Coordinates of C-alpha atoms and ligand atoms in Angstrom, one line a residue:
M1 CA 53.6 -35.4 -36.4
S2 CA 56.8 -36.3 -38.3
A3 CA 56.4 -38.9 -40.9
Q4 CA 59.3 -41.0 -39.5
P5 CA 58.0 -43.8 -37.4
L6 CA 60.0 -45.0 -34.4
S7 CA 60.1 -48.5 -36.0
A8 CA 62.9 -47.0 -38.2
L9 CA 64.9 -46.0 -35.1
T10 CA 64.6 -49.1 -32.9
T11 CA 66.1 -52.6 -33.3
M12 CA 62.7 -54.2 -32.7
R13 CA 61.4 -52.2 -35.6
V14 CA 58.0 -51.5 -34.3
G15 CA 56.6 -48.2 -33.1
G16 CA 54.6 -45.4 -34.5
P17 CA 55.6 -41.6 -35.0
A18 CA 56.7 -39.1 -32.6
E19 CA 55.5 -35.6 -32.3
E20 CA 58.9 -34.2 -33.3
F21 CA 62.6 -35.3 -33.7
V22 CA 65.6 -33.2 -32.4
T23 CA 69.1 -34.5 -33.3
A24 CA 72.2 -33.6 -31.3
H25 CA 75.6 -34.0 -33.2
T26 CA 77.8 -32.4 -30.6
R27 CA 78.0 -32.5 -26.7
D28 CA 77.0 -28.8 -26.6
E29 CA 74.0 -29.4 -28.9
L30 CA 72.9 -32.3 -26.7
V31 CA 73.1 -30.1 -23.6
E32 CA 71.3 -27.3 -25.4
A33 CA 68.5 -29.4 -26.9
A34 CA 67.9 -31.4 -23.5
I35 CA 67.7 -28.1 -21.6
S36 CA 65.4 -26.5 -24.1
L37 CA 63.0 -29.5 -24.2
W38 CA 62.9 -29.6 -20.4
Q39 CA 62.0 -26.0 -20.4
R40 CA 59.0 -26.9 -22.5
S41 CA 58.0 -30.1 -20.6
H42 CA 59.5 -33.3 -19.2
D43 CA 57.6 -35.6 -21.5
W44 CA 60.1 -36.3 -24.2
L45 CA 62.2 -39.3 -25.1
L46 CA 65.9 -39.7 -25.2
L47 CA 67.0 -42.2 -27.8
G48 CA 70.4 -43.7 -28.5
G49 CA 70.5 -46.7 -30.8
G50 CA 67.0 -47.8 -30.0
S51 CA 68.3 -51.4 -29.1
N52 CA 66.5 -51.4 -25.6
T53 CA 63.5 -49.4 -26.4
V54 CA 60.1 -50.6 -27.6
V55 CA 57.4 -48.0 -28.5
S56 CA 53.8 -48.6 -29.1
D57 CA 52.1 -48.5 -32.5
E58 CA 50.5 -45.1 -31.6
G59 CA 54.0 -43.7 -31.3
Y60 CA 55.5 -41.3 -28.8
P61 CA 53.2 -38.5 -27.8
G62 CA 56.1 -35.9 -27.5
P63 CA 59.4 -35.0 -28.9
V64 CA 62.3 -37.6 -29.3
L65 CA 65.8 -36.4 -28.9
L66 CA 68.3 -38.5 -30.8
V67 CA 71.9 -38.8 -29.4
R68 CA 74.3 -38.7 -32.4
T69 CA 77.5 -37.4 -30.9
S70 CA 80.7 -39.4 -31.3
G71 CA 84.5 -39.5 -30.3
I72 CA 86.8 -41.3 -28.1
S73 CA 89.7 -39.6 -26.2
Q74 CA 92.3 -40.6 -23.6
V75 CA 91.9 -38.8 -20.3
E76 CA 95.1 -37.7 -18.2
D77 CA 94.5 -38.9 -14.8
P78 CA 97.4 -38.7 -12.1
D79 CA 95.5 -41.2 -9.9
L80 CA 95.6 -44.0 -12.4
A81 CA 97.2 -47.2 -11.4
P82 CA 100.3 -48.1 -13.5
G83 CA 99.3 -50.2 -16.5
S84 CA 95.8 -48.7 -16.9
V85 CA 94.4 -46.1 -19.2
R86 CA 91.3 -43.9 -18.8
I87 CA 89.3 -43.3 -21.9
R88 CA 86.2 -41.1 -22.6
A89 CA 83.5 -42.0 -25.1
E90 CA 80.9 -39.4 -26.1
A91 CA 77.4 -40.6 -25.5
G92 CA 76.5 -41.2 -29.1
H93 CA 79.5 -43.3 -29.9
D94 CA 78.6 -46.7 -31.2
W95 CA 79.4 -49.1 -28.3
D96 CA 80.8 -51.9 -30.5
A97 CA 82.9 -49.5 -32.4
L98 CA 84.3 -48.5 -29.0
V99 CA 85.1 -52.1 -28.1
A100 CA 86.7 -52.7 -31.5
E101 CA 88.8 -49.5 -31.0
C102 CA 90.0 -50.6 -27.4
V103 CA 90.8 -54.2 -28.6
N104 CA 92.9 -52.7 -31.5
R105 CA 94.7 -50.4 -29.1
G106 CA 95.4 -53.2 -26.7
W107 CA 93.1 -52.0 -23.9
A108 CA 91.6 -54.8 -22.0
G109 CA 88.3 -55.0 -19.9
I110 CA 85.5 -54.7 -22.4
E111 CA 86.3 -57.3 -25.0
A112 CA 83.7 -59.8 -23.8
L113 CA 81.1 -56.9 -24.4
S114 CA 81.8 -57.1 -28.1
G115 CA 78.7 -57.0 -30.4
I116 CA 76.2 -55.4 -27.9
P117 CA 74.2 -53.1 -30.1
G118 CA 73.6 -49.5 -29.0
L119 CA 75.5 -46.4 -28.1
A120 CA 77.9 -45.7 -25.2
G121 CA 75.6 -43.2 -23.3
A122 CA 73.1 -45.9 -22.8
A123 CA 75.6 -48.5 -21.5
P124 CA 75.5 -47.3 -17.8
V125 CA 71.6 -47.0 -17.9
Q126 CA 71.3 -50.8 -17.7
N127 CA 74.9 -51.6 -16.8
I128 CA 75.3 -53.7 -19.8
G129 CA 76.9 -57.1 -19.3
A130 CA 77.7 -60.3 -21.3
Y131 CA 80.0 -63.4 -21.2
G132 CA 81.3 -62.7 -17.8
Q133 CA 82.1 -58.9 -18.1
E134 CA 79.9 -56.0 -16.9
L135 CA 80.3 -52.2 -17.5
S136 CA 80.3 -51.6 -13.7
E137 CA 83.8 -53.3 -13.5
V138 CA 85.5 -50.7 -15.8
L139 CA 83.2 -47.6 -15.5
H140 CA 85.1 -44.8 -13.8
S141 CA 82.4 -42.0 -14.2
I142 CA 80.0 -40.3 -16.4
E143 CA 79.3 -36.7 -17.3
F144 CA 75.6 -36.3 -16.5
L145 CA 73.2 -33.5 -17.4
D146 CA 70.9 -33.5 -14.4
A147 CA 67.2 -32.6 -15.2
A148 CA 66.9 -31.2 -11.8
T149 CA 69.5 -28.5 -12.2
F150 CA 70.3 -28.3 -15.9
E151 CA 73.9 -28.5 -14.8
P152 CA 76.5 -31.1 -16.1
R153 CA 78.2 -32.9 -13.4
R154 CA 80.6 -35.9 -13.0
M155 CA 79.1 -38.8 -11.3
L156 CA 81.4 -41.5 -10.2
A157 CA 80.5 -45.1 -10.9
A158 CA 79.8 -45.7 -7.2
E159 CA 77.0 -43.1 -7.3
L160 CA 75.2 -44.9 -10.0
E161 CA 74.2 -48.0 -7.9
L162 CA 75.0 -50.2 -10.9
G163 CA 73.5 -53.7 -10.4
Y164 CA 72.3 -56.5 -12.6
R165 CA 70.7 -54.6 -15.6
D166 CA 70.1 -51.7 -13.3
S167 CA 71.2 -48.2 -12.2
V168 CA 69.9 -45.0 -10.6
I169 CA 69.2 -43.7 -14.1
K170 CA 67.0 -46.8 -14.9
Q171 CA 65.5 -46.4 -11.5
G172 CA 64.3 -42.8 -12.5
L173 CA 67.2 -40.3 -12.1
E174 CA 66.3 -38.1 -14.9
G175 CA 69.0 -36.7 -17.0
V176 CA 71.3 -37.2 -20.0
V177 CA 74.6 -39.1 -20.0
L178 CA 76.9 -36.9 -22.0
S179 CA 79.9 -39.1 -22.0
I180 CA 81.3 -42.1 -20.2
D181 CA 84.9 -42.7 -18.8
L182 CA 86.3 -46.2 -18.5
V183 CA 89.5 -47.4 -16.9
L184 CA 91.0 -50.3 -18.9
A185 CA 94.1 -52.4 -18.4
D186 CA 96.7 -51.4 -20.9
A187 CA 97.2 -54.9 -22.1
A188 CA 100.3 -54.0 -24.0
V189 CA 101.9 -53.6 -20.6
V190 CA 100.5 -56.8 -19.2
A191 CA 101.5 -58.7 -22.3
A192 CA 105.1 -57.6 -21.9
E193 CA 105.5 -60.4 -19.4
T194 CA 103.5 -63.0 -21.4
G195 CA 104.3 -62.3 -25.0
P196 CA 104.0 -59.7 -27.7
E197 CA 100.3 -59.8 -28.2
A198 CA 97.8 -57.7 -26.0
I199 CA 95.8 -60.2 -23.9
S200 CA 92.4 -60.2 -22.3
E201 CA 91.2 -60.0 -18.7
P202 CA 90.8 -63.4 -17.2
I203 CA 87.9 -65.3 -19.0
R204 CA 85.1 -65.9 -16.5
F205 CA 82.3 -67.3 -18.6
A206 CA 82.4 -71.1 -18.9
Q207 CA 80.7 -71.1 -22.4
L208 CA 83.3 -68.6 -23.6
A209 CA 86.2 -70.5 -22.0
T210 CA 85.0 -73.7 -23.8
A211 CA 84.7 -71.8 -27.2
L212 CA 88.2 -70.6 -26.7
G213 CA 89.4 -74.1 -25.7
V214 CA 90.9 -72.7 -22.4
E215 CA 90.2 -73.1 -18.7
V216 CA 88.1 -70.5 -17.0
G217 CA 90.5 -67.8 -15.5
S218 CA 92.9 -68.0 -18.5
R219 CA 93.9 -65.0 -20.4
V220 CA 94.0 -65.0 -24.2
P221 CA 94.8 -62.5 -27.0
L222 CA 92.2 -59.6 -27.0
H223 CA 91.3 -60.2 -30.7
T224 CA 90.7 -63.9 -30.0
V225 CA 88.1 -63.0 -27.3
R226 CA 86.4 -60.5 -29.4
D227 CA 86.1 -62.9 -32.4
A228 CA 84.9 -65.8 -30.2
V229 CA 82.3 -63.5 -28.6
L230 CA 81.0 -62.3 -31.9
R231 CA 80.7 -65.9 -33.2
L232 CA 78.9 -67.0 -30.1
R233 CA 76.5 -64.1 -30.1
A234 CA 75.9 -64.4 -33.9
A235 CA 74.8 -68.0 -33.4
K236 CA 72.2 -66.9 -30.8
G237 CA 70.9 -64.0 -33.1
M238 CA 72.6 -61.5 -30.7
V239 CA 74.4 -59.5 -33.3
L240 CA 72.3 -57.2 -35.4
D241 CA 71.9 -58.5 -39.0
E242 CA 69.3 -56.9 -41.3
A243 CA 68.8 -60.2 -43.1
D244 CA 68.2 -62.3 -40.0
H245 CA 64.8 -61.8 -38.3
D246 CA 66.1 -63.5 -35.2
T247 CA 68.0 -60.2 -34.6
W248 CA 65.0 -57.9 -35.1
S249 CA 64.7 -57.7 -31.3
S250 CA 65.6 -55.8 -28.2
G251 CA 68.0 -58.6 -27.1
S252 CA 66.8 -60.4 -24.0
F253 CA 63.3 -59.4 -23.4
F254 CA 63.3 -60.6 -19.7
T255 CA 65.8 -60.3 -17.0
N256 CA 66.9 -63.4 -15.0
P257 CA 64.7 -63.3 -12.0
I258 CA 66.5 -63.0 -8.6
V259 CA 64.6 -64.8 -5.8
T260 CA 65.2 -66.0 -2.3
E261 CA 66.9 -69.4 -1.8
R262 CA 63.8 -70.5 -0.1
F263 CA 61.5 -69.6 -3.1
A264 CA 64.1 -71.4 -5.4
R265 CA 63.8 -74.6 -3.3
G266 CA 60.2 -75.0 -4.4
L267 CA 61.2 -75.0 -8.1
P268 CA 62.1 -78.2 -10.0
S269 CA 65.6 -79.4 -9.0
D270 CA 66.9 -79.0 -12.6
A271 CA 65.9 -75.3 -12.7
P272 CA 69.4 -73.6 -13.0
R273 CA 70.3 -71.2 -10.2
F274 CA 73.3 -69.1 -9.7
P275 CA 74.3 -67.7 -6.3
I276 CA 74.2 -64.0 -5.8
V277 CA 77.0 -62.2 -4.0
D278 CA 75.2 -59.6 -2.1
P279 CA 77.2 -56.4 -1.9
G280 CA 75.5 -55.8 1.5
E281 CA 76.9 -59.0 2.7
A282 CA 80.1 -57.8 4.3
P283 CA 82.1 -60.1 6.6
A284 CA 81.0 -59.6 10.3
V285 CA 84.5 -58.8 11.4
T286 CA 86.8 -55.9 10.4
T287 CA 89.9 -57.3 8.6
F288 CA 93.5 -56.4 9.7
E289 CA 94.0 -54.7 6.2
E290 CA 91.0 -52.6 6.8
L291 CA 92.2 -51.5 10.3
A292 CA 95.6 -50.9 8.8
E293 CA 93.9 -48.6 6.2
G294 CA 92.4 -46.7 9.1
Q295 CA 88.8 -47.9 8.4
P296 CA 86.5 -47.9 11.5
L297 CA 85.3 -51.1 13.1
R298 CA 82.4 -52.6 11.2
V299 CA 79.2 -53.0 12.9
P300 CA 78.0 -56.4 11.9
T301 CA 74.7 -56.3 9.8
P302 CA 71.9 -58.9 10.3
A303 CA 72.3 -61.5 7.7
R304 CA 70.0 -61.1 4.8
E305 CA 68.2 -64.1 3.3
R306 CA 70.4 -65.7 0.5
R307 CA 69.3 -65.0 -3.0
V308 CA 69.9 -66.8 -6.2
K309 CA 69.5 -65.7 -9.8
L310 CA 67.3 -68.1 -12.0
S311 CA 67.5 -68.6 -15.7
A312 CA 64.5 -66.7 -17.4
A313 CA 65.1 -68.8 -20.6
W314 CA 64.8 -72.1 -18.6
L315 CA 61.6 -70.9 -17.0
I316 CA 60.1 -69.9 -20.3
E317 CA 60.9 -73.1 -22.0
H318 CA 59.7 -75.3 -19.1
A319 CA 56.5 -73.2 -19.0
G320 CA 55.9 -74.6 -22.5
V321 CA 56.9 -71.8 -24.7
P322 CA 59.7 -73.1 -26.9
K323 CA 62.2 -71.1 -29.2
G324 CA 60.3 -70.0 -32.4
Y325 CA 57.0 -69.9 -30.6
R326 CA 54.4 -67.7 -32.3
L327 CA 50.8 -66.9 -31.3
P328 CA 48.3 -67.5 -34.1
G329 CA 48.2 -64.6 -36.6
S330 CA 51.1 -62.7 -34.8
G331 CA 54.0 -61.0 -36.6
A332 CA 56.1 -61.5 -33.5
A333 CA 57.8 -64.8 -32.3
L334 CA 60.4 -66.1 -29.9
S335 CA 63.8 -66.2 -31.7
S336 CA 64.5 -69.5 -33.2
K337 CA 68.0 -69.3 -31.7
H338 CA 67.4 -67.8 -28.2
T339 CA 64.4 -68.3 -25.9
L340 CA 64.8 -64.9 -24.2
A341 CA 64.5 -62.8 -27.4
I342 CA 61.1 -61.7 -28.7
T343 CA 61.6 -60.9 -32.3
N344 CA 59.8 -59.2 -35.1
R345 CA 59.4 -61.7 -38.1
G346 CA 59.1 -58.8 -40.6
A347 CA 55.7 -57.3 -40.1
A348 CA 55.1 -57.4 -36.3
S349 CA 53.3 -54.5 -34.6
A350 CA 54.2 -53.3 -31.1
A351 CA 50.9 -54.8 -30.1
D352 CA 52.1 -58.3 -31.3
V353 CA 55.2 -57.9 -29.3
G354 CA 53.2 -56.8 -26.1
E355 CA 50.8 -59.7 -26.6
L356 CA 53.5 -62.3 -26.8
A357 CA 55.3 -60.8 -23.8
R358 CA 52.2 -60.9 -21.7
F359 CA 51.5 -64.5 -22.8
I360 CA 55.0 -65.6 -21.6
V361 CA 54.7 -63.7 -18.3
Q362 CA 51.3 -65.3 -17.7
R363 CA 52.6 -68.9 -18.6
V364 CA 55.7 -68.6 -16.4
Q365 CA 53.5 -67.2 -13.5
Q366 CA 51.1 -70.0 -13.8
E367 CA 53.7 -72.7 -13.9
F368 CA 56.3 -71.3 -11.4
G369 CA 54.5 -68.5 -9.5
L370 CA 56.9 -65.7 -10.3
V371 CA 56.5 -62.7 -12.6
L372 CA 59.1 -62.1 -15.3
V373 CA 60.2 -58.5 -15.6
P374 CA 60.9 -57.0 -19.1
E375 CA 64.4 -55.7 -19.7
P376 CA 63.8 -53.2 -22.5
N377 CA 62.3 -49.7 -21.8
L378 CA 58.5 -50.0 -23.0
Y379 CA 56.6 -46.9 -23.9
G380 CA 52.8 -47.2 -24.3
I381 CA 53.1 -51.0 -23.9
E382 CA 51.7 -52.9 -20.9
V383 CA 53.3 -56.2 -20.0
Ligands
FAD401 C1 70.4 -58.2 -30.6 C2 70.6 -57.4 -29.2 C3 71.6 -58.0 -28.2 C4 71.6 -57.4 -27.1 N1 72.5 -57.9 -26.2 C5 72.7 -57.3 -25.0 C6 73.7 -58.0 -24.0 O1 74.4 -58.9 -24.4 N2 73.8 -57.4 -22.8 C7 73.2 -56.2 -22.4 O2 73.4 -55.7 -21.4 N3 72.2 -55.6 -23.4 C8 72.0 -56.2 -24.6 N4 71.1 -55.7 -25.4 C9 70.4 -54.5 -25.1 C10 71.0 -53.1 -25.6 O3 71.9 -53.4 -26.6 C11 71.7 -52.3 -24.4 O4 70.8 -52.1 -23.4 C12 72.3 -51.0 -25.0 O5 73.0 -50.4 -24.0 C13 71.1 -50.1 -25.3 O6 71.7 -48.9 -26.1 P1 70.9 -48.0 -27.0 O7 71.8 -46.8 -27.3 O8 70.4 -48.8 -28.2 O9 69.8 -47.6 -26.0 P2 68.2 -47.0 -26.3 O10 67.4 -48.2 -26.5 O11 68.3 -45.9 -27.3 O12 67.9 -46.5 -24.9 C14 67.7 -47.3 -23.9 C15 67.4 -46.4 -22.5 O13 68.5 -45.6 -22.1 C16 68.0 -44.3 -22.3 N5 69.3 -43.6 -22.8 C17 69.8 -43.7 -24.0 N6 70.8 -42.9 -24.2 C18 70.9 -42.3 -23.0 C19 71.8 -41.2 -22.5 N7 72.9 -40.7 -23.3 N8 71.6 -40.7 -21.3 C20 70.7 -41.1 -20.5 N9 69.8 -42.1 -20.9 C21 69.9 -42.6 -22.2 C22 66.8 -44.2 -23.2 O14 66.0 -43.1 -22.8 C23 66.2 -45.5 -22.8 O15 65.4 -45.4 -21.7 C24 70.9 -56.3 -26.7 C25 70.0 -55.7 -27.7 C26 69.8 -56.3 -28.9 C27 69.0 -55.7 -29.9

């Protein structure tokens, strides 16, 4: 067993040792290391920035492959719409460094995703999102090393079934994301009409619009959006800061539950709920535009029951678990700034984190009859 514990490699800062660590600094090393590990066994862990991974105190009973590649390049693409750029980030490139670089170059589309910890290769795994933007809106494709064939292949975003904090990879498609390609608006071109400064995509998130002092739908300079998002996130302990235990976390520990409208009607009337636009919910008739494009007549699908997204934070608070909540003798507590984040107050064990998570799940289930689902990837921890 290596002496290095996984607590040193994850942002929750819990987790015991691993059998062995392998580090890949280049794309070719990453391909080679993954194939050689698969040839031995499929029981190994791929780790990026460790910001969405929580490992038990016993550690990981196999090798851990650390993705430490880096680099951003522009990709020539004759099919690009005018005013867009296609960029490629290696899997190990720091996500926020990528956002900062794009903002500096005047490329719009990921500015609201500023400050999310972790590495580019993990971004499609749970389709990261924040403040009204989601990776799925800009992801063109990934280069994917498939565990079934050991062959790298290009997978288009549409093949990844990206959903709310979800993808085919999160659902079990085994392999390594080697790089991600994004298509962003070359805001310098857009800005030619509005002024000299590179401007953002329209602001969609009401809280961000309020912080910026603009209406939802407005466009503002890219740097202004990035700065505002970083300020909002820091106030919630959502930007990593060694000195602030509220940030020793995996971000949101639970996803916002998606339930049927019928179930939601049984909840208190002040429980926030947000309508879900179901991608399967196509209009029953084929539009003239679709016919003109040569698309076949659509066969109407039976209407699915409408669904809404609930606020996990509201459910937790109203189940009697407030910000800062700590079980007696535990080293873990809810963040004092954000109900959804389970945090390590300095000396938490993975067992403490698991115990608090289970307590929250139980409280919410008893109070509202639904089971919260953890967002981070848990290894050796049952919730
Ligand atoms: C303070 C804080 C705030 C956060 N805020 C947000 C937020 O606003 N929105 C959001 O969506 N998330 C948020 N997160 C969660 C996290 O930052 C993201 O999920 C991030 O993309 C994880 O990246 P990582 O490199 O740290 O992943 P890791 O934790 O290293 O890995 C996560 C999973 O992806 C797999 N994986 C990693 N790299 C690859 C690869 N190259 N190929 C295939 N699989 C891979 C791992 O095996 C693991 O299963 C937050 C986390 C923290 C700590």
